[in-house]
C-alpha positions as CSV (number, residue, x, y, z in Angstrom):
1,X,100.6,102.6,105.9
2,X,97.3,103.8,103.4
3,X,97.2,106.9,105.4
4,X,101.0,107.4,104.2
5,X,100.9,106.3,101.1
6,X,97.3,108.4,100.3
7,X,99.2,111.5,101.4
8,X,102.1,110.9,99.1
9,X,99.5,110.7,96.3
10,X,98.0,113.5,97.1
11,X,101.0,115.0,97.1
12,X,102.6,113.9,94.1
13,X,99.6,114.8,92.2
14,X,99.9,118.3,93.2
15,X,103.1,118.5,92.0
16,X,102.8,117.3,88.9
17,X,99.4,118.8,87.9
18,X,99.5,122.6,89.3
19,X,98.6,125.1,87.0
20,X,101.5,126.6,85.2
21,X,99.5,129.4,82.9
22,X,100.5,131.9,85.4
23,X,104.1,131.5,84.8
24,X,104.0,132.4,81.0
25,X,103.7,136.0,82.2
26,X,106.4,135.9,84.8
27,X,109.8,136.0,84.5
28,X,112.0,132.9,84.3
29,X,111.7,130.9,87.4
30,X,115.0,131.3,89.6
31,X,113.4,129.5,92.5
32,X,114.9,129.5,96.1
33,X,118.4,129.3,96.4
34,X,120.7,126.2,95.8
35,X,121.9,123.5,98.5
36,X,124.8,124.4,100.7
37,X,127.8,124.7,99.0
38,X,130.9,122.6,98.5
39,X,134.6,122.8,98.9
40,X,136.3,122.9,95.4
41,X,139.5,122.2,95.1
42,X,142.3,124.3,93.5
43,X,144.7,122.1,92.6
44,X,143.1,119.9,90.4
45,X,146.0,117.8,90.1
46,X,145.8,116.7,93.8
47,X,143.3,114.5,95.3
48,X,141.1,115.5,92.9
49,X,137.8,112.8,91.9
50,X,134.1,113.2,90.2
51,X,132.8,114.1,94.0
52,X,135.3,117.0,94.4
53,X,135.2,118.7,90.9
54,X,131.4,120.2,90.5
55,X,132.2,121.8,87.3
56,X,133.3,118.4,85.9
57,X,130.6,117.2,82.9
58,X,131.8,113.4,82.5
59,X,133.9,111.5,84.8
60,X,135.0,108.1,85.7
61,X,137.5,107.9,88.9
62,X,139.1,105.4,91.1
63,X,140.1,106.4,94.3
64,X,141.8,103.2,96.8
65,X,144.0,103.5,99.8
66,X,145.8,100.7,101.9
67,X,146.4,101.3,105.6
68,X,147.6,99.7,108.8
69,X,145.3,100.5,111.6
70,X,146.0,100.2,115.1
71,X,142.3,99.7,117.2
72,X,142.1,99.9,121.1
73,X,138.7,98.1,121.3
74,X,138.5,95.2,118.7
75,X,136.0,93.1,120.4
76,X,133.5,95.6,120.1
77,X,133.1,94.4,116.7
78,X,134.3,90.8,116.8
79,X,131.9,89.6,119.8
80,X,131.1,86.3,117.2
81,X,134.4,85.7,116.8
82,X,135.1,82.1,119.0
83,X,136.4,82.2,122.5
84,X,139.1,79.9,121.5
85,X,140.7,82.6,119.5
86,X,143.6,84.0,120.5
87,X,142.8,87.8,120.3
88,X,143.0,90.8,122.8
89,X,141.1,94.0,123.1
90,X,143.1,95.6,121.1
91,X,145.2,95.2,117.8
92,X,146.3,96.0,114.7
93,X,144.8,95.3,111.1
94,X,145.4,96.3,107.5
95,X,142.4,98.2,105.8
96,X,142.1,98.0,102.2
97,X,139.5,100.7,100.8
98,X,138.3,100.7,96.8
99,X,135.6,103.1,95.2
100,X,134.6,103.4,91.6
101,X,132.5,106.4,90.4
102,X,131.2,108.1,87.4
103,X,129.1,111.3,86.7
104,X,128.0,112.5,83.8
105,X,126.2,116.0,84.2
106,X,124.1,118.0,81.0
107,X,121.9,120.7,81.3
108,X,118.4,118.7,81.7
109,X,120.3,115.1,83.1
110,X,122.8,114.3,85.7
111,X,123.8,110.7,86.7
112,X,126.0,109.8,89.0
113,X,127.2,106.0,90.4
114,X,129.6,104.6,93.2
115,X,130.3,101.3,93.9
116,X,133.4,100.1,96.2
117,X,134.5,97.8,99.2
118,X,136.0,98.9,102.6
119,X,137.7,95.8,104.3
120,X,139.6,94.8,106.7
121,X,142.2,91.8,106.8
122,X,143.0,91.1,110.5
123,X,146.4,88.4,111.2
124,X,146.0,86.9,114.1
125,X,142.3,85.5,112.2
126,X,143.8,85.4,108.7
127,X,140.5,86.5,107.4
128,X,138.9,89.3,106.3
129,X,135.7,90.7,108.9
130,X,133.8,93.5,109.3
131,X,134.0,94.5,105.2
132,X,131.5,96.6,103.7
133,X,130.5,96.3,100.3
134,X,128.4,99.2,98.8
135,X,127.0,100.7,95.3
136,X,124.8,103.5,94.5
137,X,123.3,104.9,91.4
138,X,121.1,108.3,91.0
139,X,119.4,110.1,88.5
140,X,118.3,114.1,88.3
141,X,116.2,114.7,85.2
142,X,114.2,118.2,84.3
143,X,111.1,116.2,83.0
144,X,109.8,120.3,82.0
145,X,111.5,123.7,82.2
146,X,109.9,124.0,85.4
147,X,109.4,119.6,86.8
148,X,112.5,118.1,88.1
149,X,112.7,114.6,89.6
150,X,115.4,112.9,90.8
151,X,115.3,108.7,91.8
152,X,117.9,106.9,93.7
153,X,118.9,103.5,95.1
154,X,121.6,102.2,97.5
155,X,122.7,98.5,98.0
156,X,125.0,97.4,100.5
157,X,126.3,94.1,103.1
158,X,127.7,95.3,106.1
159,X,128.3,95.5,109.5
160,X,125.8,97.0,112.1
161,X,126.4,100.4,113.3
162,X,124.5,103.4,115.0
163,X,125.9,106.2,112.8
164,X,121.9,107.5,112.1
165,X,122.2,108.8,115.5
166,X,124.9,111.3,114.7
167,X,123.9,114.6,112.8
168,X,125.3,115.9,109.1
169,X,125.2,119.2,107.9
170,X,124.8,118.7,103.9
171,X,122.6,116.9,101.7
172,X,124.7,113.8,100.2
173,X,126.0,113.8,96.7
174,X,123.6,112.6,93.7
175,X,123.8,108.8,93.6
176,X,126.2,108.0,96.8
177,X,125.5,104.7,98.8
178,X,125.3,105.2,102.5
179,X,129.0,106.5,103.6
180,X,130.8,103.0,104.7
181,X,132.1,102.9,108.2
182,X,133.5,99.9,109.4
183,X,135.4,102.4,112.0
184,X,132.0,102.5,113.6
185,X,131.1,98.3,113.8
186,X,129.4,97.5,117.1
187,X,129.4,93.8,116.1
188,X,130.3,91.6,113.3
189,X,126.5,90.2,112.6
190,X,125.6,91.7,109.5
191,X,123.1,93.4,107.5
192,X,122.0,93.5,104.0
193,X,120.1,96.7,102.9
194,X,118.6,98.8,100.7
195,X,117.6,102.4,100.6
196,X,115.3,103.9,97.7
197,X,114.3,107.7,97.5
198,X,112.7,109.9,95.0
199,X,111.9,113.6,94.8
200,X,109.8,115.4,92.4
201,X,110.3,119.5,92.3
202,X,108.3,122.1,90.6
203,X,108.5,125.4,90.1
204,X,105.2,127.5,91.1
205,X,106.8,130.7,90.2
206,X,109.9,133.2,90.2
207,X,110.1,132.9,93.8
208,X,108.4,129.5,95.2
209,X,108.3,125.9,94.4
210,X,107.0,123.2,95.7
211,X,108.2,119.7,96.5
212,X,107.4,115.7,97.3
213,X,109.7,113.5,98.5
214,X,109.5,109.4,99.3
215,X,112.0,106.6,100.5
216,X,111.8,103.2,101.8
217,X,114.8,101.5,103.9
218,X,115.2,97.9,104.7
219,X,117.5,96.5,106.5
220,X,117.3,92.5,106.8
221,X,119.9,90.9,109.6
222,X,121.4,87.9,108.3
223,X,122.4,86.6,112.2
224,X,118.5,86.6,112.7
225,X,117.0,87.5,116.5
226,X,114.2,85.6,118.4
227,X,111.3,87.6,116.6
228,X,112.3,88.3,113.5
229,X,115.1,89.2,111.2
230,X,114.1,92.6,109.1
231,X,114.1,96.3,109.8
232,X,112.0,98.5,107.8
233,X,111.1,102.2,107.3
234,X,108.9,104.2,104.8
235,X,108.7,108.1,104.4
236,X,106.7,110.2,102.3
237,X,105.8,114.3,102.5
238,X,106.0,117.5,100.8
239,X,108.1,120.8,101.4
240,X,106.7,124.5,100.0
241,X,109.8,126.8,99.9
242,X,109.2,130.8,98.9
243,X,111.7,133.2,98.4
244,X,111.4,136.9,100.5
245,X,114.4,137.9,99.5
246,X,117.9,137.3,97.4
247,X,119.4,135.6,100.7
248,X,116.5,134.3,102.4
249,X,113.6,131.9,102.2
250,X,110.5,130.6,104.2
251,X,110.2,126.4,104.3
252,X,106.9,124.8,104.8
253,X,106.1,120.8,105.2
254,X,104.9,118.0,106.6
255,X,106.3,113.8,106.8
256,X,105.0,110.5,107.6
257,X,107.1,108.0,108.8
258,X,106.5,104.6,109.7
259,X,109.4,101.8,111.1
260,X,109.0,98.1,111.6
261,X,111.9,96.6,114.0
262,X,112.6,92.9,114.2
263,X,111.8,93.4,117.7
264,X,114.1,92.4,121.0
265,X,112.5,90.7,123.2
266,X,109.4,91.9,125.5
267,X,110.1,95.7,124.9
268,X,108.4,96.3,121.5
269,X,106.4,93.4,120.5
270,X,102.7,94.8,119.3
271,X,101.8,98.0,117.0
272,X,104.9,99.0,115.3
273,X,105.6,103.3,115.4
274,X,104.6,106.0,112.8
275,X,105.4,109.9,113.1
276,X,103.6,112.8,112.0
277,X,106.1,115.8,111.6
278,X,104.6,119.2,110.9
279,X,108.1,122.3,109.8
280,X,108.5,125.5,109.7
281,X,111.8,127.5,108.8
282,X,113.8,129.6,107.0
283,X,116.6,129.6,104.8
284,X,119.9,132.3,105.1
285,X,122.0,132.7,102.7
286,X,124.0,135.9,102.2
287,X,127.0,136.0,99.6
288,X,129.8,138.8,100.9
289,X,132.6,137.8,98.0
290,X,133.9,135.4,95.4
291,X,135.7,133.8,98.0
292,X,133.2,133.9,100.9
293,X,129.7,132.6,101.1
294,X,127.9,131.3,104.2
295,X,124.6,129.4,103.9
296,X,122.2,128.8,107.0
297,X,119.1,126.9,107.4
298,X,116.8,125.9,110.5
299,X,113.6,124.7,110.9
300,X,111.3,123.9,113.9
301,X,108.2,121.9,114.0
302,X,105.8,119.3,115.8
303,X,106.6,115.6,116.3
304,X,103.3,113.4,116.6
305,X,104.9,110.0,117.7
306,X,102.2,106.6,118.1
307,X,104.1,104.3,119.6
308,X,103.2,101.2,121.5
309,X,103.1,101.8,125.7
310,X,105.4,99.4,127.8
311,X,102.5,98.5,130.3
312,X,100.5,97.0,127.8
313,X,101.7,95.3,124.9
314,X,98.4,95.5,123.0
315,X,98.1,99.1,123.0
316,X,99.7,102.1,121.8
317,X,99.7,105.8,122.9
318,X,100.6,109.1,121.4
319,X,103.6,110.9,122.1
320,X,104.1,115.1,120.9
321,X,107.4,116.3,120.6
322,X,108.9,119.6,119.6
323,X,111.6,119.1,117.2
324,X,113.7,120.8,114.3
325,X,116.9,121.3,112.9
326,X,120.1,124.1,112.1
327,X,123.0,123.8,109.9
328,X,125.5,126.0,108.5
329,X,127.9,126.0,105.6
330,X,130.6,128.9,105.7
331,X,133.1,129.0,103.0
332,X,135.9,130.2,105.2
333,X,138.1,130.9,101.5
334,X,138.9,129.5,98.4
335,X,140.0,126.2,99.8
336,X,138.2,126.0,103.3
337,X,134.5,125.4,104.4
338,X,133.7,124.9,107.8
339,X,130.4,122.9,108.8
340,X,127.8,122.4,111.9
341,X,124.7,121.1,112.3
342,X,121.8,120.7,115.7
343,X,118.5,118.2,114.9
344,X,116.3,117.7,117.6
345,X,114.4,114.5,116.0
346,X,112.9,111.1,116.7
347,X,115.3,108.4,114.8
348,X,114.6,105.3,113.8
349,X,117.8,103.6,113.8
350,X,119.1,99.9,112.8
351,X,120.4,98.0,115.7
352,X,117.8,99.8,118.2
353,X,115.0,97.8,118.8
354,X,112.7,101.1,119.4
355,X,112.8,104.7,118.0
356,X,114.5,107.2,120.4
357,X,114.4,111.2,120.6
358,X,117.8,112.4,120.2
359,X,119.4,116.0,120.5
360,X,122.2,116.1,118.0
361,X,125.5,118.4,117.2
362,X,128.3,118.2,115.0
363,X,131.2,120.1,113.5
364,X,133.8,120.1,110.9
365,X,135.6,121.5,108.3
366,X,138.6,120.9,105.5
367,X,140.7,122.4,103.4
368,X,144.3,122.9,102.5
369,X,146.8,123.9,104.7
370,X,149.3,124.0,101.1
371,X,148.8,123.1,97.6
372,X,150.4,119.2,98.6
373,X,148.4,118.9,102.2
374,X,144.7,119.0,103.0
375,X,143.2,118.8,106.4
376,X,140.1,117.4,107.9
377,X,138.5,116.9,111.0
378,X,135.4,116.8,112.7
379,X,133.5,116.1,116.2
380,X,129.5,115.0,116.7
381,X,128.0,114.5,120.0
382,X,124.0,113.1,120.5
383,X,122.4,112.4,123.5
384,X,118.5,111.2,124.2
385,X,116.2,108.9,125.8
386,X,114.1,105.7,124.9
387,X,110.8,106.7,123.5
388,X,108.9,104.2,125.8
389,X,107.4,105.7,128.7
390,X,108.3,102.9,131.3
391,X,111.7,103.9,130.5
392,X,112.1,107.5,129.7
393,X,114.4,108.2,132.8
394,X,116.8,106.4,130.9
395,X,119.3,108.0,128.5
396,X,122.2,107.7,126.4
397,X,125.1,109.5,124.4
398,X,127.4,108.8,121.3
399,X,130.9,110.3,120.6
400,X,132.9,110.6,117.6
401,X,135.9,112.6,116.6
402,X,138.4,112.7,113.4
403,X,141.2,114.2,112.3
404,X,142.7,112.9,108.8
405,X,146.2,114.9,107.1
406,X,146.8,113.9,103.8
407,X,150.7,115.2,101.9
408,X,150.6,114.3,97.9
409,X,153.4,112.4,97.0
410,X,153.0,113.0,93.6
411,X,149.6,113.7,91.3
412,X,148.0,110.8,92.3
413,X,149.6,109.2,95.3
414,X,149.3,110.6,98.8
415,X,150.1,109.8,102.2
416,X,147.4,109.5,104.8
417,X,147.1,109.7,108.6
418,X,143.7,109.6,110.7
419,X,143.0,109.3,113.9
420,X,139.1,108.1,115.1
421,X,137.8,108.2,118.5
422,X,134.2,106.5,118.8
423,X,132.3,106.1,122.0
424,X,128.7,105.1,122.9
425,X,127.0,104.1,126.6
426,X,123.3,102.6,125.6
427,X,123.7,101.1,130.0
428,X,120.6,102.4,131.0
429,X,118.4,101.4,127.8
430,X,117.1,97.8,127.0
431,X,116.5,99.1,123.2
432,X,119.7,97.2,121.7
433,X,119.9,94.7,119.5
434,X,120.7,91.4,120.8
435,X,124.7,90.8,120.4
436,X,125.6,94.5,121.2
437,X,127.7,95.3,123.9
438,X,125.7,98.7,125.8
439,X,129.5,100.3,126.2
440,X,131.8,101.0,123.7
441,X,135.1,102.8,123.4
442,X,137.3,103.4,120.6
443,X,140.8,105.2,120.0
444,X,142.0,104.2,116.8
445,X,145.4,105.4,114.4
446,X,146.3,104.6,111.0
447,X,148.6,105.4,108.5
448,X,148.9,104.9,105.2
449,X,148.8,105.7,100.9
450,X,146.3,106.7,99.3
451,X,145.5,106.5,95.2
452,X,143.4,108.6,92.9
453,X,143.5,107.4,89.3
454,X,140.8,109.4,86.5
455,X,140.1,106.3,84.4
456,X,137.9,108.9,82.1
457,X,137.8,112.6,81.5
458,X,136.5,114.3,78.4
């Protein structure tokens, strides 16, 4: 942990203290290009919230749907619910969603919040299980005309799910909570966590910048296992970014990470696991039109993994690994975007009791299909192995597909269909938590309204 933290020093301070005379005689900074793109929407009138409207300065929205869900594989996420209860595999639910968020965006400060609920009322238990309850807040501030830093911090109590095994293909918005995802509960024991991040950014010159990044995650079980009831993670590192041409960029960097699981029994009970990752890549991003513009990034690099080995309890060993990432944003038109993204990583996931190394690939896109219907859908796939050598042999894969039509009914009301399949086999692998069933399999319909109400607008 002083190795990491020294290194985030070191990096910080380079940051913050590089030599700006230089730029006095350059032209203003541009920097690299911005972050993938996202969808607007036309019709402002429809749908519309502080998430979906970039060029909006000050906001404060509501946005709430109530739905009636039919689940083929309840248990999955009711295993502590009593024998004695009189439920099946499968059944239906009402889901009852609420989010509250504001932004407020100037030219040197941008702050954005969300706080909401996502639960579920189920009959035949007249109670409410598997809820998620969730808030976020960020900041972006340009501390200089060329320093930027940006903090953030999520809260939330929720379910346990494996959704960090799953790729995403853009960034997530300034001061947005972990996405909830009760769809994806493995099991109603809960968790209580918090996720903190901040990134500093400075410009070096017209064409490169440098920056440093840090987070901390903690995740503490309140249905607490034999050896202990907390999971923990810690990141720091720094990116160098340079700008070869209007459409393209080369990416440098390095990150340490270090996890602490609650451990699961005999399989990881000693050292705890720490990564050294060591990128390389390059940025694409050409524009052809007003109405077209495709950004592409990858990136490959080194994986040093210490982890501890399975024949010895007391000792640890070091594992390489080549790893890296793609993704690709293409705005198909003025009202479509299609997405896909490929990471090759080592994750270190809640609800595993051991990191794993993971391949990684998902898809989607949305749009409008008219100015009162939008569309989305998307499909991820990730398979891997345990990164314990006793068990390497062993593998796994994870499933998910959506597909979600919303028809406005008026300005602010709209009807909602979605259908979810979720599937996961961890059979081979002793790395999950205790409580979770090793095979899951989800089909899942609901239908529904959905409300958008702008409690604010300038």
């Amino acid at each position: 942990m002083t190795r990491g933290r020294g290194v985030g020093i070191v990096l910080l301070c380079i940051v913050l203290w590089s030599p700006s005379g230089a730029q006095a005689q350059d032209p203003q900074p541009e920097g690299p290009p911005p972050p993938p793109i996202t969808s607007r929407r036309p019709y402002r009138a429809l749908f519309g919230d502080a998430r979906a409207e970039p060029e909006l300065t000050r906001g404060v929205d509501f946005t709430g749907s109530v739905s009636r869900v039919y689940d083929e594989n309840l248990l999955a996420e009711l295993v502590g619910v009593s024998p004695g209860t009189a439920f099946g595999p499968s059944g239906a639910y009402t889901n009852l969603v609420g989010d509250l968020r504001f932004v407020r965006r100037g030219s040197r400060l941008q702050v954005a919040g969300t706080g909401g609920v996502n639960a579920r009322y189920y009959g035949n238990l007249a109670d409410f299980t598997s809820s998620d309850y969730h808030v976020g807040f960020g900041l972006s501030a340009g501390v200089s005309p060329l320093t930027t830093v940006a903090v953030s911090q999520a809260l939330s109590n929720s379910p346990i799910f494996l959704l960090g095994l799953f790729a995403t293909g853009e960034p997530p918005l300034l001061g947005e909570p972990r996405p909830p995802a009760t769809d994806y509960a493995v099991t109603n024991d809960r968790a209580v966590s918090a996720n903190s991040s901040v990134e500093v950014e400075r410009r070096l010159s017209a064409r490169a910048l440098v920056s440093a990044t840090g987070g901390y995650r903690r995740s503490h079980y309140l249905a607490a296992g034999p050896n202990g009831s907390d999971f923990s993670s810690v990141d720091g590192g720094g990116l160098y970014r340079y700008r070869i041409r209007e459409d393209s960029d080369l990416q440098f960097g390095y990150t340490y990470r270090r996890a602490r699981y609650p451990g699961a029994g005999p399989v990881i009970t000693g050292p705890q696991p720490d990564e050294h990752v060591v990128l390389a890549g390059l940025g694409f991003h050409p524009m052809s039109s007003e109405s077209r513009r495709t950004v592409l990034n990858f990136q490959v690099g080194t994986s040093l993994v210490h982890l501890p080995v399975t024949t010895s309890t007391f000792s640890t060993g070091w594992q390489v690994r080549v790893i890296g990432d793609a993704s690709v944003v293409h705005q198909l038109g003025p009202t479509w975007q299609l997405v896909g993204a490929f990471e090759r990583s080592t994750a270190f996931v809640e609800g595993l009791s051991a990191p794993v190394f993971t391949d990684a690939y998902s898809i989607s896109t949305n749009g409008y299909i008219n100015d009162r219907t939008d569309l989305l859908a998307s499909l991820a796939y990730s398979n891997g192995e345990p990164s314990l050598v006793s068990v390497a042999l062993s593998t796994f894969s994870t499933t998910t597909a959506t597909a979600r039509v919303r028809v406005a009914l008026s300005s602010r009301w709209a009807f909602t269909s979605e259908y979810l399949f979720y599937s996961y086999d961890f059979g081979q692998i002793p790395q999950l938590v205790p409580g979770l069933s090793p095979l899951v399999k989800r089909n899942s319909v609901r239908a529904g309204l959905a409300l958008w109400v702008p409690l604010h607008r300038p």
